[in-house]
Short mmCIF file of C-alpha atoms and ligand atoms in Angstrom, two decimals:
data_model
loop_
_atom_site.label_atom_id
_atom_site.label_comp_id
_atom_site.label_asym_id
_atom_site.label_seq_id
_atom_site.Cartn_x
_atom_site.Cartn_y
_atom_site.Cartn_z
CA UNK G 93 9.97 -19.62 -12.40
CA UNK G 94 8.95 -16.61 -13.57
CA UNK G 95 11.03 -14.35 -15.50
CA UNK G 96 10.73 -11.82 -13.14
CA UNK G 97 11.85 -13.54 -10.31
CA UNK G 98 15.20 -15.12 -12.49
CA UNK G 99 16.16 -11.21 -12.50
CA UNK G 100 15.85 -10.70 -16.28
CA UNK G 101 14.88 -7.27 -16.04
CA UNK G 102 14.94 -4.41 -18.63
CA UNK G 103 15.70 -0.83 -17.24
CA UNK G 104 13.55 1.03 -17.90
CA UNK G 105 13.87 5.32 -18.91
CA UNK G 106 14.12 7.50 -15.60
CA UNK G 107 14.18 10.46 -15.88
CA UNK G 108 17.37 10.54 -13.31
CA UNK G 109 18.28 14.52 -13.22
CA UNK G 110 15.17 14.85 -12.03
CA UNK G 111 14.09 12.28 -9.65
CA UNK G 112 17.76 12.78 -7.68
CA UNK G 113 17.10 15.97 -7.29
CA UNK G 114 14.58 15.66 -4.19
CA UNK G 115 14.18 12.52 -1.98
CA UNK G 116 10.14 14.19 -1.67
CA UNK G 117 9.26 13.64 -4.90
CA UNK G 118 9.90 10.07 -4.93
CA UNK G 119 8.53 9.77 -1.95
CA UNK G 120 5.40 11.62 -3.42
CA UNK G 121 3.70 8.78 -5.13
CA UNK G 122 0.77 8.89 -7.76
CA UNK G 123 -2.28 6.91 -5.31
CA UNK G 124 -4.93 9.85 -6.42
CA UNK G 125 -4.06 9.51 -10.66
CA UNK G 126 -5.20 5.82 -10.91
CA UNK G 127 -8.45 6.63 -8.79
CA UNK G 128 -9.42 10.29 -9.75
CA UNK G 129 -7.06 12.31 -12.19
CA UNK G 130 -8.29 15.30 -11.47
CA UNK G 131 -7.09 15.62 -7.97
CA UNK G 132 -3.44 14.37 -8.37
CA UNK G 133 -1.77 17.46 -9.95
CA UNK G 134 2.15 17.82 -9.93
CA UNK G 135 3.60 16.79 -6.15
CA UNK G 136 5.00 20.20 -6.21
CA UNK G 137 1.95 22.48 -6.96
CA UNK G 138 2.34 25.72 -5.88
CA UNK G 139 1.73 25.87 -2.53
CA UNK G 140 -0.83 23.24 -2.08
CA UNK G 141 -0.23 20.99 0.83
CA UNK G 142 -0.96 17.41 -0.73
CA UNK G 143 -2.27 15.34 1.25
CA UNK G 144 -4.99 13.51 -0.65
CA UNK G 145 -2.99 10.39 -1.70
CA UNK G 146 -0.91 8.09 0.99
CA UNK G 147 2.35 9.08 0.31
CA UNK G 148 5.56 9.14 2.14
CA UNK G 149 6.39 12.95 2.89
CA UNK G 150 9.95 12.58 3.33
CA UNK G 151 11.15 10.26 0.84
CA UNK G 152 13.76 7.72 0.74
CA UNK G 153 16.05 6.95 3.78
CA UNK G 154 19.47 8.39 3.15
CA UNK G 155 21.30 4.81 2.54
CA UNK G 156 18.85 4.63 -0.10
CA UNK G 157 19.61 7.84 -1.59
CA UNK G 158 23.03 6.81 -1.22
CA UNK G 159 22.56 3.55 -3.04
CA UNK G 160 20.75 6.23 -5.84
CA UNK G 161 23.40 7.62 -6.91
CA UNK G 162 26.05 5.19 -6.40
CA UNK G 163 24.65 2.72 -8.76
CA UNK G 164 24.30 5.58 -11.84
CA UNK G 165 27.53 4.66 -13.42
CA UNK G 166 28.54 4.12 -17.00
CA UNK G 167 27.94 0.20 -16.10
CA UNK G 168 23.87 1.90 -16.37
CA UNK G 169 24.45 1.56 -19.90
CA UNK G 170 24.69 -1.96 -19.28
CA UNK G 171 21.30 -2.05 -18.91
CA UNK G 172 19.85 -5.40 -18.73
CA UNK G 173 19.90 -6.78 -15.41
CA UNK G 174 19.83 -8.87 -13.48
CA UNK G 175 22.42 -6.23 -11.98
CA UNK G 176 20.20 -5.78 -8.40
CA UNK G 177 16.85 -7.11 -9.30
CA UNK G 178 18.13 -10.78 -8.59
CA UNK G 179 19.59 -9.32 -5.28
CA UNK G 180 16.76 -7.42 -4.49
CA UNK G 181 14.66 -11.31 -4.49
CA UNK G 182 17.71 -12.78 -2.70
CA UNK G 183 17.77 -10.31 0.39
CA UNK G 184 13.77 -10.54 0.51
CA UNK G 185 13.85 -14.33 0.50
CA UNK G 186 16.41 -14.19 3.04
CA UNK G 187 14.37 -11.60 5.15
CA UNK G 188 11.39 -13.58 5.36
CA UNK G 189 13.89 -17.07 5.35
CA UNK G 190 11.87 -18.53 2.24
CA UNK G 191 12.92 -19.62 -1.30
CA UNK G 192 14.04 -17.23 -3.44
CA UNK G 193 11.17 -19.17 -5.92
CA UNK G 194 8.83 -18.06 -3.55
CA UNK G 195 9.54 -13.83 -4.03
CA UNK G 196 8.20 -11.83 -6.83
CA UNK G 197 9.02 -8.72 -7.41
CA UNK G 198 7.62 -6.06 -9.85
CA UNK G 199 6.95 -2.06 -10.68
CA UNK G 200 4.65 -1.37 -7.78
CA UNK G 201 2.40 -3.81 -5.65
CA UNK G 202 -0.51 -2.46 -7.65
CA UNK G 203 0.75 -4.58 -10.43
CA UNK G 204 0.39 -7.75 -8.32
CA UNK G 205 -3.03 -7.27 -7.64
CA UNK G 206 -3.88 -6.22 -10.89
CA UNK G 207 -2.29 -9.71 -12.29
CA UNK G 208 -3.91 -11.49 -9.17
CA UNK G 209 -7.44 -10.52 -10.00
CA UNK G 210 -6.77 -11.86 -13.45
CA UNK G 211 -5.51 -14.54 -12.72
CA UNK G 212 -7.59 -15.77 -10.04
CA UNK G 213 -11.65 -14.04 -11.10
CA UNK G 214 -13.73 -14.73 -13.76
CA UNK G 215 -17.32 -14.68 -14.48
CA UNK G 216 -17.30 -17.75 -12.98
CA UNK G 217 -15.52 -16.76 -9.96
CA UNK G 218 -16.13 -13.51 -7.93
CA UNK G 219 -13.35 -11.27 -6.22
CA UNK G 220 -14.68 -10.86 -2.17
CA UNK G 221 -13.28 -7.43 -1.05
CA UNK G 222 -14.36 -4.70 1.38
CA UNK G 223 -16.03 -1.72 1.32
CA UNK G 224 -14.41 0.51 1.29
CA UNK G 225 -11.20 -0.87 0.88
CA UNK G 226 -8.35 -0.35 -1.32
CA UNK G 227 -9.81 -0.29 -4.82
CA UNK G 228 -7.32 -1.82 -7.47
CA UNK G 229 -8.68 -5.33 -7.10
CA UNK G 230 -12.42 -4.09 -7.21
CA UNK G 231 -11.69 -2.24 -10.56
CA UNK G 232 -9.43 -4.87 -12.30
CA UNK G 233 -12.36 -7.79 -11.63
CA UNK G 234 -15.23 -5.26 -12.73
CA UNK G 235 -12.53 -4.62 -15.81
CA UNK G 236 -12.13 -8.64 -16.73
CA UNK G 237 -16.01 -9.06 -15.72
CA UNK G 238 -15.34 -10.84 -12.92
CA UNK G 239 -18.80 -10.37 -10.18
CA UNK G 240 -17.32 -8.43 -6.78
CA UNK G 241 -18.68 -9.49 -3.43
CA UNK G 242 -18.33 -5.97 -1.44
CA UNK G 243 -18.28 -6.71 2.29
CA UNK G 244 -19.19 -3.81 4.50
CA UNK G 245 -16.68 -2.62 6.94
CA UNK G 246 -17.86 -3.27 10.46
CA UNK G 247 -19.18 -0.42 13.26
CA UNK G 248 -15.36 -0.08 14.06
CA UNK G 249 -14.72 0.35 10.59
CA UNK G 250 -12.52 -2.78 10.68
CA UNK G 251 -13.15 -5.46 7.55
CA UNK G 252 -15.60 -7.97 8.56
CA UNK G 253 -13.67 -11.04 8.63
CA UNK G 254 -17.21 -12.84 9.27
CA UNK G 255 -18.86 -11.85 6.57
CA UNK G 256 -15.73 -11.76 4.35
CA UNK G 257 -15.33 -15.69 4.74
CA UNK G 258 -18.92 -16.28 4.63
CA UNK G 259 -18.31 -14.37 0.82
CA UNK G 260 -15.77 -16.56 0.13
CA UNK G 261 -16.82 -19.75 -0.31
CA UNK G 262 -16.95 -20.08 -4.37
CA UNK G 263 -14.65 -17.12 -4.59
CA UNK G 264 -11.77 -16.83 -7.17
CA UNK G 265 -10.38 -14.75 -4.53
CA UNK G 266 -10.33 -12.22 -1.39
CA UNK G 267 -8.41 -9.24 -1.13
CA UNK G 268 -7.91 -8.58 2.65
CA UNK G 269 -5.97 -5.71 2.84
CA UNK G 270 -4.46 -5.52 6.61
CA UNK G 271 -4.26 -2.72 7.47
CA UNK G 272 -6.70 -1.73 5.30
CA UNK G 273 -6.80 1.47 2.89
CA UNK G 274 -8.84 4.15 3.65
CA UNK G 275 -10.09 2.79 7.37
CA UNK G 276 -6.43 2.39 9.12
CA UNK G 277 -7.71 -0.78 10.82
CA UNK G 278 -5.95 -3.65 10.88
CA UNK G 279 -5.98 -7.12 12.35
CA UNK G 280 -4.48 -9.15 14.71
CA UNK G 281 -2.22 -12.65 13.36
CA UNK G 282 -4.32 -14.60 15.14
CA UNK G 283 -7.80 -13.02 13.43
CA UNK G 284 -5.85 -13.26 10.03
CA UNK G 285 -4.57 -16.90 10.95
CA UNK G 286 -8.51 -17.92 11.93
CA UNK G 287 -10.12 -16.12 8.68
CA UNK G 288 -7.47 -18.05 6.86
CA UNK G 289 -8.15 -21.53 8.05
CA UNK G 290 -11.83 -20.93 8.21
CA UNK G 291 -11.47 -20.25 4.47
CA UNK G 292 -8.85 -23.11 3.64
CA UNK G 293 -11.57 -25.35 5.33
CA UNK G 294 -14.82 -24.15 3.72
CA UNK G 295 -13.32 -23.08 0.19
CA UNK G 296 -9.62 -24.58 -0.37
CA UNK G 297 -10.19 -23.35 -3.95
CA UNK G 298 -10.31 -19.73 -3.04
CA UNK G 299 -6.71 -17.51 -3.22
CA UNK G 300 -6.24 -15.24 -0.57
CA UNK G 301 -4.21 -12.09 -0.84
CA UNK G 302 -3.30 -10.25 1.75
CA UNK G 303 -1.96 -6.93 1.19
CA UNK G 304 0.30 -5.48 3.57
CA UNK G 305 1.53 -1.98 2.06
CA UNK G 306 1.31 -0.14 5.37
CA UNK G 307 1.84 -2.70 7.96
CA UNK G 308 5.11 -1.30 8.56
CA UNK G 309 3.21 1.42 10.35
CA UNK G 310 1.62 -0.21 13.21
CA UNK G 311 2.55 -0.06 16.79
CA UNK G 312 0.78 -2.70 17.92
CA UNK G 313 2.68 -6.18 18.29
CA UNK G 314 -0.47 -8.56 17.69
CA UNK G 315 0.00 -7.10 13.84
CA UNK G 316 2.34 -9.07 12.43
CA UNK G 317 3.41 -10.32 8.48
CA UNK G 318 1.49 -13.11 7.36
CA UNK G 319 4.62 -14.53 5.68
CA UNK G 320 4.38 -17.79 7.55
CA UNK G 321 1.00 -18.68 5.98
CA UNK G 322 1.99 -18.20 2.60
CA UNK G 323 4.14 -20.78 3.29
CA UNK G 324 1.54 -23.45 4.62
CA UNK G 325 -0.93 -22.34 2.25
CA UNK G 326 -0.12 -22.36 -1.19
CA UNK G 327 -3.39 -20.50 -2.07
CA UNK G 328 -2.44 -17.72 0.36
CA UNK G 329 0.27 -14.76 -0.74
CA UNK G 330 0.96 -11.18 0.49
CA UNK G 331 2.18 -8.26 -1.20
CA UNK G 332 4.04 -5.85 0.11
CA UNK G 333 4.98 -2.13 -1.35
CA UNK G 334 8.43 0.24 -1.24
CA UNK G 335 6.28 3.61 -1.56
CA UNK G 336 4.83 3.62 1.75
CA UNK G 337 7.11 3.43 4.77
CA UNK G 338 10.42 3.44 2.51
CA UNK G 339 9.47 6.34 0.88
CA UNK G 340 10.18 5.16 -2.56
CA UNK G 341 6.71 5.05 -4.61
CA UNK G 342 8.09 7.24 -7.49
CA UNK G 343 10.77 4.61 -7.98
CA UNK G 344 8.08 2.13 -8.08
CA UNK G 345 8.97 -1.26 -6.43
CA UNK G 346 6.60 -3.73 -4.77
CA UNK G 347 6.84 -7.82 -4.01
CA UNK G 348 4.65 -10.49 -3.48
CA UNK G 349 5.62 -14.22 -1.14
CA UNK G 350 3.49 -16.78 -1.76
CA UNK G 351 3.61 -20.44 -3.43
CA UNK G 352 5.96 -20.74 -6.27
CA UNK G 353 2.80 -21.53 -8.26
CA UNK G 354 0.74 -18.94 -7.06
CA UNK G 355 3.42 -16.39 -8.32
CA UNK G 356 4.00 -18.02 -11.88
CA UNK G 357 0.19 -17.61 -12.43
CA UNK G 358 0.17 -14.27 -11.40
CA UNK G 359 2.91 -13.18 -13.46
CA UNK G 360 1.56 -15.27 -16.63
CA UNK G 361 -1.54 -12.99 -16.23
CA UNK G 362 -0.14 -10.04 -16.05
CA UNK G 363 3.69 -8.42 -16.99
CA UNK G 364 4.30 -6.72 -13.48
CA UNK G 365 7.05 -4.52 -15.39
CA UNK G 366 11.04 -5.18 -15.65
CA UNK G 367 12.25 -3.16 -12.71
CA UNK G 368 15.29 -0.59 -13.08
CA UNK G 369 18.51 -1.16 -12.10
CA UNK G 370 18.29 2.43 -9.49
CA UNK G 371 14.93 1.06 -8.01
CA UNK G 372 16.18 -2.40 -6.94
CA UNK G 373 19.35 -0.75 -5.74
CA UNK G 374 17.91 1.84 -3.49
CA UNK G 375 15.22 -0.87 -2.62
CA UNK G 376 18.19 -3.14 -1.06
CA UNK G 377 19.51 -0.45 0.86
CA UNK G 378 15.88 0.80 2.22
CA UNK G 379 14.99 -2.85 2.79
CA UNK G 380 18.68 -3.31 5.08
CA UNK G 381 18.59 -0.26 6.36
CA UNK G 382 15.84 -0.83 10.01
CA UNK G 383 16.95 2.24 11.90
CA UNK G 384 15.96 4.19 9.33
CA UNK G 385 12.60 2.48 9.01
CA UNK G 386 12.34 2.56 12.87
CA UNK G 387 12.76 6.38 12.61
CA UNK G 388 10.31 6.59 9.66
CA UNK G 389 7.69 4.49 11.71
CA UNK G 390 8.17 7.29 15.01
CA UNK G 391 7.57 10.35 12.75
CA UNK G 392 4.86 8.83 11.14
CA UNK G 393 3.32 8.03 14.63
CA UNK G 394 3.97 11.21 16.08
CA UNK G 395 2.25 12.98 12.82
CA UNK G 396 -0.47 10.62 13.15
CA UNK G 397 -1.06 10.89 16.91
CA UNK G 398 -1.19 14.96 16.79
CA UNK G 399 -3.49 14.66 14.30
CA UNK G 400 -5.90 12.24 15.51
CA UNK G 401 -5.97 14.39 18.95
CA UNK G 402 -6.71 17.61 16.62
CA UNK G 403 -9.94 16.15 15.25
CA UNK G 404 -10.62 14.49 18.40
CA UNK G 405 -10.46 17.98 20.33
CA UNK G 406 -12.84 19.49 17.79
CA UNK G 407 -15.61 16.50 18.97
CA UNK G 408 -14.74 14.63 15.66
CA UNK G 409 -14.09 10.40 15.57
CA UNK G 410 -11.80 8.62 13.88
CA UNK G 411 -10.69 4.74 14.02
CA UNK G 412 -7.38 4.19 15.74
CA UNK G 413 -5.51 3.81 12.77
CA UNK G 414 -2.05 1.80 11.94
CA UNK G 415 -0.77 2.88 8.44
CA UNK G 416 -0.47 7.31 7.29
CA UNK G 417 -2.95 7.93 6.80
CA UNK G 418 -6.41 8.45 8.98
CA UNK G 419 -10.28 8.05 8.05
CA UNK G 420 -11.84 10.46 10.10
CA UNK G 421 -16.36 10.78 10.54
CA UNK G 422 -17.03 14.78 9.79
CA UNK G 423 -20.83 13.72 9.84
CA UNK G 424 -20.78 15.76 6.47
CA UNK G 425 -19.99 14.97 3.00
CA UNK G 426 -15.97 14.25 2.42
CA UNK G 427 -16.39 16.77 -0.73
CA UNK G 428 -18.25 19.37 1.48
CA UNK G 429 -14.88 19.25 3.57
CA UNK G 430 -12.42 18.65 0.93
CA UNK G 431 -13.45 21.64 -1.31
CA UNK G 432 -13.73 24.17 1.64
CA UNK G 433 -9.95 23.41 2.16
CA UNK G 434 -8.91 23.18 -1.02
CA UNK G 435 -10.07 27.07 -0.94
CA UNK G 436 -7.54 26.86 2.12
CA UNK G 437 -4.84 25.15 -0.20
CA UNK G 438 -5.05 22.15 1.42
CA UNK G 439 -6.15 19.37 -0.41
CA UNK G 440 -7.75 15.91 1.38
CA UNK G 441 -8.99 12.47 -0.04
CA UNK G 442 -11.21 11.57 -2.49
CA UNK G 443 -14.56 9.62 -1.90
CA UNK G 444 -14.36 6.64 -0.79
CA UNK G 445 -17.94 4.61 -0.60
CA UNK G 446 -20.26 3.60 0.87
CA UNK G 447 -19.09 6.10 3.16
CA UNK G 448 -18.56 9.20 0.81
CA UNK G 449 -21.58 11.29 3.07
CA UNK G 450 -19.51 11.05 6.82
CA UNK G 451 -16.00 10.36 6.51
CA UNK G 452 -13.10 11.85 5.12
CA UNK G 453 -9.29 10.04 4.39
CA UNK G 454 -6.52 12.97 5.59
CA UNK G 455 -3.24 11.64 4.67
CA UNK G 456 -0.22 12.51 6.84
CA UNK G 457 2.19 14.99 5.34
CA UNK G 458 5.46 16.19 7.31
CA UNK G 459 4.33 17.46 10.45
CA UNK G 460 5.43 21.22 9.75
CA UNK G 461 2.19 20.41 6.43
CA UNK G 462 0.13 19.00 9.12
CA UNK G 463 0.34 21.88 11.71
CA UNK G 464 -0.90 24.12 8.61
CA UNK G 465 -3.34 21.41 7.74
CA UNK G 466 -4.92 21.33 11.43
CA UNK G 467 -5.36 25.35 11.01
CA UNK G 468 -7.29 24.93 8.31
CA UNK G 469 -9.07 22.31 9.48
CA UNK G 470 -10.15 24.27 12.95
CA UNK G 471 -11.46 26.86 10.85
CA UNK G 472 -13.33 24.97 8.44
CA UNK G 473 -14.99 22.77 11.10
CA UNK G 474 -15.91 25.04 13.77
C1 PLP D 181 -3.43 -0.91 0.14
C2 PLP D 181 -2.59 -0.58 -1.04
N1 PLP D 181 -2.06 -1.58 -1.74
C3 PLP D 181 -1.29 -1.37 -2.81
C4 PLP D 181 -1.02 -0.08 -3.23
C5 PLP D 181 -0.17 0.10 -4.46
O1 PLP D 181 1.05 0.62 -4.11
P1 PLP D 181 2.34 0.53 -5.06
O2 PLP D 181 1.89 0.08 -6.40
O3 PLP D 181 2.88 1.90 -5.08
O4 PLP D 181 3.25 -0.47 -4.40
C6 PLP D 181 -1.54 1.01 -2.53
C7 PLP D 181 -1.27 2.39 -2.95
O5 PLP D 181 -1.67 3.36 -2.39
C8 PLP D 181 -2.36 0.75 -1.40
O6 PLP D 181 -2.91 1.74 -0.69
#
């Protein structure tokens, strides 16, 4: 077992005055900064509405805040937990009613695919991802050398599962990413359950990871956790993230459930971080406390659906999507659109190709950002 996962965690310097002070910017995460710098400027810019990276608006539920500042005590200068982190694996084991061997937890989910690629791609062993799809994996295997299989998203904009398992067979590994990062598509359990067998059957070498960072987010039933695989399939493991519908990516906490083995090669690979004392606290809180996910899930959707409806009314497409964020065909350039409303303070995604020349990611800010947003976006459209 990994080190991680027996709770022997370090805490780690944060900078508490500050991050207390507003549930926002922990909520307010830093997606733009690992994939273009230049466009993820301090959450509280001067009146810039933000809404280039897919971050949680409103922060933290309030038990977590709670949980925040009940666990700063003197006993913080006890710093070396297991205090929470051990806690933290015991009430997601118990969530998803696996072994507590079979949780990981770490400093972000980005960490677990970082350590995934490495442990699982080579030169000898290509990563099969999407395009475009969330880009951490794509960027770590290009990093370690590793070739990348980019599978084009489908005329729905949904991954190719097809084509993806096709891919596979040889692979070190596939990143399916459901629902997937910048489309908003996502796919059924049965379509994941089929592309998983199919792949099982054809390449029982291959890992699969299935990232689930916004799944929280979707209405529709047929979307559901692929927990239950992981546990049939000890090459298959999801990852899941705290800074999306809990509102907590400045506090940085992620997890992974897969095969006990799967896990220990991941974290040999790569150190996924010793997470804080705070962090694991709030997380248990956040992760206990479902009416306040419920609510987050109904504000989202409400954001999301006036949004989508905007664009639609100006004659503009976008996929149905199932996370906060929406991907959204302009039929012009995403930096044509994103610099005329950054002139309108309002700042938008980044590129995201092979379809950088149509489409445009809009995250989804509070709604009183997004009513501004849509003004902006009227203007600069019609
Ligand atoms: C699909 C997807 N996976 C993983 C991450 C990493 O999230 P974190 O490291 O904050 O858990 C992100 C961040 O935006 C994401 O979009």
């Amino acid at each position: 077992m990994s080190l991680t996962r027996r709770g022997f965690a370090r805490t780690v310097g944060l900078g508490t005055a500050g991050v207390l002070s507003s549930s926002f910017i922990i909520g307010r995460g830093r997606e733009a900064a690992a994939f273009e710098p230049e466009l993820a400027d301090d959450p509280d810019d001067d009146g810039i509405i933000r809404i280039s990276s897919n971050e949680n608006a409103r922060g933290p539920g309030p038990k977590a805040m709670a949980a925040l500042h009940q666990t700063i005590t003197t006993r913080t200068g006890r710093g070396y937990p297991p205090d929470h982190t051990n806690e933290l694996v015991a009430t997601i084991a118990e969530k998803y009613r696996v072994e507590e061997a079979s949780v990981v937890v770490g400093t972000g989910s980005g960490g677990l695919l970082e350590g995934a690629v490495r442990a699982f791609c080579s030169a000898t062993k290509p990563l099969v991802t999407a395009a475009p799809t969330y880009g951490t994996p794509d960027r770590m295997a290009r990093q370690i050398g590793a070739p990348v299989k980019m599978v084009p998203v489908d005329g729905s904009l949904a991954l190719d599962l097809d084509a993806m398992a096709d891919a596979a067979s040889g692979a070190g590994m596939v990143f399916f990413c459901n629902p997937n990062n910048p489309t908003g598509t996502a796919h059924s359990a049965s379509a994941v359950e089929g592309f998983v067998r199919r792949v099982m059957r054809d390449s029982p070498s291959t890992k699969i990871l299935i990232d689930e960072a916004y799944i929280d987010y979707t209405f529709d039933p047929d979307v559901k956790t692929a927990s239950l695989l992981t546990q049939e399939f000890p090459s298959v493991f999801i990852t899941r993230s705290f800074s999306k519908a809990h509102g907590m990516a400045g506090l940085r906490v992620g997890y992974g459930i897969g095969h006990e083995e799967t896990l220990d090669a991941i974290t040999t690979a790569w150190n996924l971080g010793s997470m804080n004392t705070l962090s694991a606290a709030a997380a248990i809180a956040s992760f206990k406390d479902t009416g306040h996910i419920d609510d987050e899930r109904r504000e989202n959707a409400r954001i999301r659906d006036f949004t989508l409806s905007a664009f639609r009314d100006l004659g503009f497409s976008a996929a149905d999507s199932h996370t906060n964020h929406i991907f959204v065909d302009l039929k012009r350039p995403a930096s044509e659109f994103r610099d005329a409303c950054l002139e309108q303070s309002v700042r938008v995604g980044r590129d995201f190709p092979p379809m950088e020349h149509t489409h445009c990611r809009i995250s989804l800010g509070t709604m009183e950002e997004m009513e501004t947003a849509v003004g902006v976006f009227r203007g600069v459209l019609s």
